[in-house]
Coordinates of C-alpha atoms in Angstrom, one line a residue:
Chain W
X678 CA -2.8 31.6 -42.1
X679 CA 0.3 29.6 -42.4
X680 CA 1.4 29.8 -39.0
X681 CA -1.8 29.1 -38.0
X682 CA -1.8 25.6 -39.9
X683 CA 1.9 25.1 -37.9
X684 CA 0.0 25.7 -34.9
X685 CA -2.7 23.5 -35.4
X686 CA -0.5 20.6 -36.5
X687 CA 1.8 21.0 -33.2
X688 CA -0.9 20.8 -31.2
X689 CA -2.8 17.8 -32.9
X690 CA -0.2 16.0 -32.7
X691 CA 0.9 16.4 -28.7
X692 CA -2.9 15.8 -27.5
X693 CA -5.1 14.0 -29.7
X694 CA -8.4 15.5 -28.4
X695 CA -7.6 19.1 -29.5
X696 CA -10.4 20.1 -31.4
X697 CA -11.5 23.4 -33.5
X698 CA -8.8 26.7 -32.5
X699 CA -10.5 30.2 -31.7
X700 CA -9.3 31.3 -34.8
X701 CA -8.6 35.4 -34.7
X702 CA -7.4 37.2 -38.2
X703 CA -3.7 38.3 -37.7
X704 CA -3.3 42.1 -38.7
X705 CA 0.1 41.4 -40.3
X706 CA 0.0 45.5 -40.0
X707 CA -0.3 45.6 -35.8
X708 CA 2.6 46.6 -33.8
X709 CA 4.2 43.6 -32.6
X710 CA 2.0 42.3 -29.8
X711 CA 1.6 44.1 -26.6
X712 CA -0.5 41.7 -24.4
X713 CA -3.5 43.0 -22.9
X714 CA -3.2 41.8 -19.3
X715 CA -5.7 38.8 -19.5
X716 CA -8.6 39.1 -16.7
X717 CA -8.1 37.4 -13.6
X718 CA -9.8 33.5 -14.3
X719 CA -10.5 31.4 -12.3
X720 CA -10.8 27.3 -13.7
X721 CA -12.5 24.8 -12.2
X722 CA -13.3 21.6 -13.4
X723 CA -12.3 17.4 -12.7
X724 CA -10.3 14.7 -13.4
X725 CA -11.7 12.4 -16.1
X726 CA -9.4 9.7 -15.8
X727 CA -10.8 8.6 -11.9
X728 CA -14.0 8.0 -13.0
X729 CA -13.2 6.4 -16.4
X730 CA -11.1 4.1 -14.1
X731 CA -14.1 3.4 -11.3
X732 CA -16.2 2.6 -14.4
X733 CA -13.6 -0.5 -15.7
X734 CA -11.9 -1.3 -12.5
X735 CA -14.9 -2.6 -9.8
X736 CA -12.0 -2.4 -7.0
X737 CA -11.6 1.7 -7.5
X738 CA -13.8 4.4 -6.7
X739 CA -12.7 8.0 -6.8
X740 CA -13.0 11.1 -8.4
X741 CA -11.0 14.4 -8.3
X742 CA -11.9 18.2 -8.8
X743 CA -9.1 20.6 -9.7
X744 CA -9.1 24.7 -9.8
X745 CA -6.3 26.9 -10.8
X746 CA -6.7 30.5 -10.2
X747 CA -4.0 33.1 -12.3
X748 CA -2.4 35.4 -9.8
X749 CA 0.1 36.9 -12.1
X750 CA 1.6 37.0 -15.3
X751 CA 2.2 33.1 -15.7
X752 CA 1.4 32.0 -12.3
X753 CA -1.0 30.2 -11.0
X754 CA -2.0 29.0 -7.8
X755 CA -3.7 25.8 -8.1
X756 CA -5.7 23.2 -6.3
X757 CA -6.7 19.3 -6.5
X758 CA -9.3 17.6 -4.0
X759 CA -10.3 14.5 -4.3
X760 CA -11.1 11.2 -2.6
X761 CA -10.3 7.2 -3.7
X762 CA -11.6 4.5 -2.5
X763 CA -8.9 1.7 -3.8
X764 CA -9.4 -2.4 -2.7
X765 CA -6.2 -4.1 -3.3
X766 CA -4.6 -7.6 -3.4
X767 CA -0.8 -6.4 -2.3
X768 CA 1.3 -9.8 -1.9
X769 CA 0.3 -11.9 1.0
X770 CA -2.3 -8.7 2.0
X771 CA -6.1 -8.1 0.9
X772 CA -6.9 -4.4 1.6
X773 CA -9.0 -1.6 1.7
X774 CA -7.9 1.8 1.3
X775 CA -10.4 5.1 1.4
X776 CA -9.9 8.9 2.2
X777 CA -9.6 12.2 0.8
X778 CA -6.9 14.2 -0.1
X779 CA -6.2 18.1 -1.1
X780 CA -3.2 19.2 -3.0
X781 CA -2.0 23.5 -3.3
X782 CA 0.6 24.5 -4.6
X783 CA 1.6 26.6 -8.2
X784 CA 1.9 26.5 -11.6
X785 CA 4.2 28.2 -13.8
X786 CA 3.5 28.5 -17.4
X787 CA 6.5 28.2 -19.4
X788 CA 4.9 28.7 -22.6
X789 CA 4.4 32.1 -24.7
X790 CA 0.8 31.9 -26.1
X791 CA -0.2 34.2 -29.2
X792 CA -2.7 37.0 -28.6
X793 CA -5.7 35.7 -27.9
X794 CA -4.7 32.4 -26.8
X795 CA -4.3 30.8 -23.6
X796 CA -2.8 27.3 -23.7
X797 CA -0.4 26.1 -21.5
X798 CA 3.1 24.1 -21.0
X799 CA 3.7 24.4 -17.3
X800 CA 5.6 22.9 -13.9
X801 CA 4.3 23.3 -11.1
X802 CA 4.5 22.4 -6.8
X803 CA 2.0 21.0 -4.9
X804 CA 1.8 19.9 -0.9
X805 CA 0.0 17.3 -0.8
X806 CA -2.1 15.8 2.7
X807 CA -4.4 13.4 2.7
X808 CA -6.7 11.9 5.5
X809 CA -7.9 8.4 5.4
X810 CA -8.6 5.1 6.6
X811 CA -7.0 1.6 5.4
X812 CA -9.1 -2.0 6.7
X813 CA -7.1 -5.1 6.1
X814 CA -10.1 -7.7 4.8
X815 CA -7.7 -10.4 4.7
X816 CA -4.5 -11.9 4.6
X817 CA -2.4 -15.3 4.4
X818 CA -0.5 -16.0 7.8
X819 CA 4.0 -16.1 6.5
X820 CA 5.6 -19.1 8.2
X821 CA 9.0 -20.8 7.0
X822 CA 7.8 -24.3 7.8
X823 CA 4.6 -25.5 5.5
X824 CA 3.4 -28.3 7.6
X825 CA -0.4 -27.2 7.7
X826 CA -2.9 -26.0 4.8
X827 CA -2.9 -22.1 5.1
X828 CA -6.1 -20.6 4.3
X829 CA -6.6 -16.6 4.5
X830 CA -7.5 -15.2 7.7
X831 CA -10.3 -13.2 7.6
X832 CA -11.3 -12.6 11.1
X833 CA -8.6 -12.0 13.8
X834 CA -6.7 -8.7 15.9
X835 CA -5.7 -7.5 12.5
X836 CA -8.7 -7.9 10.2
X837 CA -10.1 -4.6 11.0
X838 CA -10.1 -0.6 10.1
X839 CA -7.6 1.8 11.1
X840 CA -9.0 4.8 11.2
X841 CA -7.5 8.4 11.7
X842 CA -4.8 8.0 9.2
X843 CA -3.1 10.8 7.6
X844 CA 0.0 11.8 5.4
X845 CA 1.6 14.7 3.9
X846 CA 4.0 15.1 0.5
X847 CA 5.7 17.5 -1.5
X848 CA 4.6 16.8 -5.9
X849 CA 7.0 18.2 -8.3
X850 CA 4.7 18.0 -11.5
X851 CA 4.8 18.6 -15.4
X852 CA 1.9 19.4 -17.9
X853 CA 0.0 21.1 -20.6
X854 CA -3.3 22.6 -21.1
X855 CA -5.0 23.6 -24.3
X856 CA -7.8 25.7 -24.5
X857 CA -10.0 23.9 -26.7
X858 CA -13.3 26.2 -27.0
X859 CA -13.2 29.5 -25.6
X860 CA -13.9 28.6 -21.7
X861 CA -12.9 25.2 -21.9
X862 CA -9.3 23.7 -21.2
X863 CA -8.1 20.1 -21.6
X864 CA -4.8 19.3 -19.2
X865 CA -3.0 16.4 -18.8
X866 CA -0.3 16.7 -16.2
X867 CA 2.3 14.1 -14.6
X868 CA 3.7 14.0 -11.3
X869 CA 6.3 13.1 -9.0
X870 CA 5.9 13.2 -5.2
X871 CA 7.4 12.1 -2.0
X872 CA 6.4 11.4 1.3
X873 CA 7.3 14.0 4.1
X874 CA 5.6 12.1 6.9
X875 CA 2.4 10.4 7.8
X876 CA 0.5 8.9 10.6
X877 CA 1.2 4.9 10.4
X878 CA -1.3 2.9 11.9
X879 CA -0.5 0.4 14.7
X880 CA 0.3 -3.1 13.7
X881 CA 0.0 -2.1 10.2
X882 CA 1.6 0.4 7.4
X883 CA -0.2 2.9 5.1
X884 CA 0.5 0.8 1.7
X885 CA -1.6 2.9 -0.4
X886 CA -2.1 7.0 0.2
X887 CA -5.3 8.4 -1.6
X888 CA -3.8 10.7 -3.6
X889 CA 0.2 9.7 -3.3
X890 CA -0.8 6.1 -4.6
X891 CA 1.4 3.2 -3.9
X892 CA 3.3 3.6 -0.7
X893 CA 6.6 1.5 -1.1
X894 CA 8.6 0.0 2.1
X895 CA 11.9 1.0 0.6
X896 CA 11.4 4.7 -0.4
X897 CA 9.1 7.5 0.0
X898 CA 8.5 8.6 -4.0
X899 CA 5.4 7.8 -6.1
X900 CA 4.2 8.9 -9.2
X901 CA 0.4 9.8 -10.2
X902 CA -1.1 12.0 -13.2
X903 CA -4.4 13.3 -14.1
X904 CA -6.0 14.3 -16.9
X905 CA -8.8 16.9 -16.6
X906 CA -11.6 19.0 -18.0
X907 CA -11.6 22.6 -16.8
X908 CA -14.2 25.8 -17.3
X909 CA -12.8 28.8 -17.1
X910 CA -15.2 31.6 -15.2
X911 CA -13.4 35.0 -16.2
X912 CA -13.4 37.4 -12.8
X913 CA -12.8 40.9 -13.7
X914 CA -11.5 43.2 -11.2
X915 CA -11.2 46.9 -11.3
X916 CA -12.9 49.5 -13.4
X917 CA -14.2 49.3 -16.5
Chain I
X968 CA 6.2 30.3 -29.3
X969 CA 8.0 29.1 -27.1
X970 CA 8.8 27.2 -23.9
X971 CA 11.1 28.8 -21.5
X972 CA 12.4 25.9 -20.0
X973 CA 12.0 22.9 -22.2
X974 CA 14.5 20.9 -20.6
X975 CA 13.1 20.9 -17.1
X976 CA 9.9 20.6 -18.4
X977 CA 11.6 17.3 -20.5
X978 CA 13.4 16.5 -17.3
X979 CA 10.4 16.3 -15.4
X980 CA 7.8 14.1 -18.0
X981 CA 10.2 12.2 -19.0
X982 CA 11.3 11.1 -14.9
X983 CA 7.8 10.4 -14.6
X984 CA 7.1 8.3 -17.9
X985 CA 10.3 6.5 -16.6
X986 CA 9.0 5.6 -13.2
X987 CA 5.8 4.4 -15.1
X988 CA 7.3 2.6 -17.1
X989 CA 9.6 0.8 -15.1
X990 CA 7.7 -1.9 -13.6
X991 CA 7.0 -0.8 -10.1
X992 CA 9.7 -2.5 -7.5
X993 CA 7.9 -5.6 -6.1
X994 CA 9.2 -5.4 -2.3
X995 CA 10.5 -9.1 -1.6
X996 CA 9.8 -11.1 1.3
X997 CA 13.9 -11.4 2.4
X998 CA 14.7 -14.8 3.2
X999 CA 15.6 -15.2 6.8
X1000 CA 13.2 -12.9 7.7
X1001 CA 11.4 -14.6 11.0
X1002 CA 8.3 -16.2 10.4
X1003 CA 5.8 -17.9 12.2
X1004 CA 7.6 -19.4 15.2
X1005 CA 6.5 -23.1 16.2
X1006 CA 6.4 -24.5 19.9
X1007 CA 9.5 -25.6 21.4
X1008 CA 9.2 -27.9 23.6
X1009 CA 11.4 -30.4 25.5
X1010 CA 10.9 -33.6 28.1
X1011 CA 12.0 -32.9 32.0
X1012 CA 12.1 -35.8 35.0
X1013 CA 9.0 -35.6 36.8
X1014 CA 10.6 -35.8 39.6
X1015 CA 13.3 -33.5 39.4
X1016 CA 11.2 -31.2 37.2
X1017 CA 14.5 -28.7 36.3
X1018 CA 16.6 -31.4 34.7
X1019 CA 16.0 -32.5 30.9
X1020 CA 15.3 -36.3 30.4
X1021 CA 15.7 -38.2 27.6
X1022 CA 12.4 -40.3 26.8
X1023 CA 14.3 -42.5 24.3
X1024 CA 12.4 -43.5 21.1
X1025 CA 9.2 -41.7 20.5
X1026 CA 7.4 -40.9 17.5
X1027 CA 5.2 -37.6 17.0
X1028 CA 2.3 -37.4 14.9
X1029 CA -0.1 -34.7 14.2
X1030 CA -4.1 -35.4 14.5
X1031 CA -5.7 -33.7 11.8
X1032 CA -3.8 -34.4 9.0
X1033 CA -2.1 -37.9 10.6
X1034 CA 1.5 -36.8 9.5
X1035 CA 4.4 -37.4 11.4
X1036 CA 6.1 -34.7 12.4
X1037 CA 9.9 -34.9 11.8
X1038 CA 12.1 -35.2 14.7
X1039 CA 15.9 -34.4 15.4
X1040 CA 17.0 -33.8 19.0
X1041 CA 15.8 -32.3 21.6
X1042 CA 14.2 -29.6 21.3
X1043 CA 12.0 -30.4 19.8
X1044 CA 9.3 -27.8 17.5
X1045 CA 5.4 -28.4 17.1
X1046 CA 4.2 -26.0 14.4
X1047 CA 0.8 -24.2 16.1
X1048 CA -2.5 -24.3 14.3
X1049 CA -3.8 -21.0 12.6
X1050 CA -7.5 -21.5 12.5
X1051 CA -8.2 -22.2 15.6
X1052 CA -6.8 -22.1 19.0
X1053 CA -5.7 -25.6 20.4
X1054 CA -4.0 -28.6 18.3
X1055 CA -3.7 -32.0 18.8
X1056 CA -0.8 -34.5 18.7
X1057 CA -0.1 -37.9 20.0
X1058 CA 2.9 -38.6 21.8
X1059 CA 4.2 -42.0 21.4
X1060 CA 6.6 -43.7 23.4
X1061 CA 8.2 -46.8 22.1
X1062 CA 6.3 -47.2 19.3
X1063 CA 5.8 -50.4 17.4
X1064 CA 7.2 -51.6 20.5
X1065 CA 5.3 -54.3 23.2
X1066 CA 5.6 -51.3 25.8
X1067 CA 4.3 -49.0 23.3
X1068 CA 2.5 -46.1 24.8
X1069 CA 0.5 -43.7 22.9
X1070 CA -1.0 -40.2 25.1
X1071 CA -3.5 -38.0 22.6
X1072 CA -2.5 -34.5 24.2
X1073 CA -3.8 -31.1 23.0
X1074 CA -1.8 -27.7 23.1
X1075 CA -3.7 -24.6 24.1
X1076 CA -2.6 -21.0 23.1
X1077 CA -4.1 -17.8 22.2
X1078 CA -2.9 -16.2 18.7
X1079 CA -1.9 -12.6 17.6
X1080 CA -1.1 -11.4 14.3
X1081 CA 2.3 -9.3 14.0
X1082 CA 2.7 -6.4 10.9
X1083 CA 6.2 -7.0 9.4
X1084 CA 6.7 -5.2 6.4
X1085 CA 4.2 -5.1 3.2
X1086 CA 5.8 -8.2 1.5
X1087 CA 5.9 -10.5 4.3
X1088 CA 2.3 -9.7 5.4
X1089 CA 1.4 -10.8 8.7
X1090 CA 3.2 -13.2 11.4
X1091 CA 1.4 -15.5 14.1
X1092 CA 2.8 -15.5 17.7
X1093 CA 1.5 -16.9 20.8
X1094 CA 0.4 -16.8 24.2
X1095 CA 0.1 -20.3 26.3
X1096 CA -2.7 -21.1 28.0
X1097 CA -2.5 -21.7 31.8
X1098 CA -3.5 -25.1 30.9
X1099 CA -1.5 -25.1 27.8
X1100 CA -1.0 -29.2 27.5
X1101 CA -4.3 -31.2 28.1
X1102 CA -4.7 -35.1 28.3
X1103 CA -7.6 -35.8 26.2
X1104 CA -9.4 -39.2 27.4
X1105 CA -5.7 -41.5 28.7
X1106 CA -6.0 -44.0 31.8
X1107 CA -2.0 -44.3 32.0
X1108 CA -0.5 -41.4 30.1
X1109 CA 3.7 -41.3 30.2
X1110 CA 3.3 -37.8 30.0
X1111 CA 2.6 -37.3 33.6
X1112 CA 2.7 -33.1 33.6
X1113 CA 4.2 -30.1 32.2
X1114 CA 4.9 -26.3 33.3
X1115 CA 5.5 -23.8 31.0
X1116 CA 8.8 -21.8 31.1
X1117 CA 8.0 -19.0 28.5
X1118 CA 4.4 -17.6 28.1
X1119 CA 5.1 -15.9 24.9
X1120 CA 6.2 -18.1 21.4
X1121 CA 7.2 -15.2 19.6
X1122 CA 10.5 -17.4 18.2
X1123 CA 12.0 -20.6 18.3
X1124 CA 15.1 -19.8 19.8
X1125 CA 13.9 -20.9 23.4
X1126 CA 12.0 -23.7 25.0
X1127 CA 8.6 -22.3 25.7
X1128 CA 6.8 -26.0 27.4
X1129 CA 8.5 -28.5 29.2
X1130 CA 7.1 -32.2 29.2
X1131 CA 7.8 -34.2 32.5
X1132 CA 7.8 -37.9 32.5

């Protein structure tokens, strides 16, 4: 049971919320482990941190639903939808920013689980494309010379929605999962991504991507994370 | 137990907790960067409407907020109203003066909003009016016409509105 204890105390102390292990006895007599293949499972499950955010920040709204489905031995093809509605004060700008977004790609689990187990340390690759909408609500006017009192503008040619926006971007992302009862999986991940391209809208710029986050004139890289709750529905294929 | 490639995996949380970390770059609004353009105008003989004329000492002062409006030479810049589409200024000649002469004129102009670039925001420029300089309520005005030599105020690096007197 003592590598058991190591094995609790590694993983208590990288995620705080891992609770009770599926404990198995170890036959110290058993060959050395020969895997049996695991079934083919398909996860499902959301984001937590979207909504925890829409609950304290009154100018967010979004949530996130993530699958992964194993396709070999430590791959996974994996999946994000969500959609954000995000209201933002950037500079001399007042904006809104709303849309959906979908992200595929794979994960690679680079860790070696114990029999029984099924916890994760992985990389992974997503494309990312996302179709929304941006409305400026209101902005203040830049001029050089300060001679009269400027007050926002709310109403004029550029106070309005832009519709039919879109984007597209590569994620190059990093995370764990622990299984933490015997369907259920916490994950954290973190991710890097880049723009590839994207539909601007006239007489404006997308300055916020649902999904790719802040959208910065200077360069096309972002950075975003998650951190979700997944169920794992075991599919099992073949005879029995 | 182990991790097959714990350096990229390292490499890759730890470019990300970096970023994060790192307060996001502010873009700056670069200085220099055009901004709202004001009106240039300058004076023209009325009766040889193509050749500039001197009105001598004059004294320009805005309506609303009663400032004078610095002046150099010729041209000469009138900064545009944003919240609504004419302004007024009076255009005094000699003032203080016995001959003193004061004409209560109002510019007319249509306004669009330019994108620049996330930090600046937004830019005004705008479009004349055909009847872009309007006496309001003067018996004897010195300001005895105008005609307007470019629509479009989209900078200040040409006269837009020439005064004839």
């Amino acid at each position: 049971m003592k590598q058991w204890s190591i094995w609790l105390c590694c993983i208590s102390l990288s995620l705080p919320m891992s609770w009770g292990q599926q404990t198995q006895p170890i036959d110290s007599t058993a060959q050395d482990a020969v895997k049996p293949p695991a079934p083919l499972a398909l996860r499902f499950g959301v984001d937590l941190s979207r909504p925890l955010r829409a609950q304290l920040d009154s100018d967010f709204k979004g949530f996130e639903l993530v699958g992964d489905l194993k396709v070999y031995n430590d791959l996974y093809v994996a999946l994000e939808l969500g959609n954000e509605t995000r209201t933002q004060q950037s500079e001399q700008i007042n904006f809104t920013s709303e849309g959906n977004y979908l992200k595929l790609g794979i994960d690679y689990n680079m860790y070696d689980n114990w029999v029984g187990m099924n916890n994760q340390v992985y990389i992974g690759l997503r494309l990312g494309n996302s179709l929304h909408q941006q409305t400026v609500n209101s902005y203040t006017l830049y001029t050089t010379h300060h001679f009269w009192p400027e007050s926002p503008v709310t109403n004029s040619n550029a106070t309005r929605t832009y519709t039919d926006l879109n984007a597209q971007w590569v994620e190059v992302l990093a995370g764990i999962k622990v299984q933490v009862l015997h369907n259920i999986y916490l994950g954290l991940s973190v991710r890097m991504h880049r723009l590839l391209s994207q539909k601007q809208p006239e007489n404006f710029n997308n300055l916020y991507v649902p999904g790719f986050n802040k959208v910065t004139d200077e360069n096309n890289f972002g950075v975003g994370f998650n951190y979700t709750l997944t169920y794992s529905i075991p599919i099992r294929i073949g005879k029995r | 137990m182990k991790n097959s490639h714990p350096f990229l995996f390292l490499f890759i949380v730890s470019s990300c907790l970096l970023w994060f970390t790192q307060c996001e770059k502010d873009d700056i609004c670069v200085e220099g960067t055009p901004g709202t353009p004001r009106l240039v105008f300058d004076f023209y003989d009325v009766e040889n409407p193509e050749t500039l004329k001197d009105p001598g000492n004059f004294a320009l002062t805005a309506v609303a907020t009663s400032t004078t409006i610095e002046l150099g030479s010729g041209p000469y810049t009138l900064p545009l109203r944003n919240d609504q589409d004419f302004t007024q200024f009076t255009l005094t000649l000699n003032p203080g003066q016995e001959d003193e002469n004061q004409d209560l004129i109002q510019i007319q102009y249509l306004r669009e909003d330019q994108y620049i670039n996330r930090a600046c925001g937004f830019r005004a420029v705008y479009t004349l009016n055909p009847n872009a300089l309007v006496h309001l309520d003067d018996p004897e005005p010195w300001i005895k016409g105008f005609y307007i030599i470019e629509t479009t105020v989209t900078d200040e690096t040409v006269v837009h509105l020439a005064l004839l007197h």
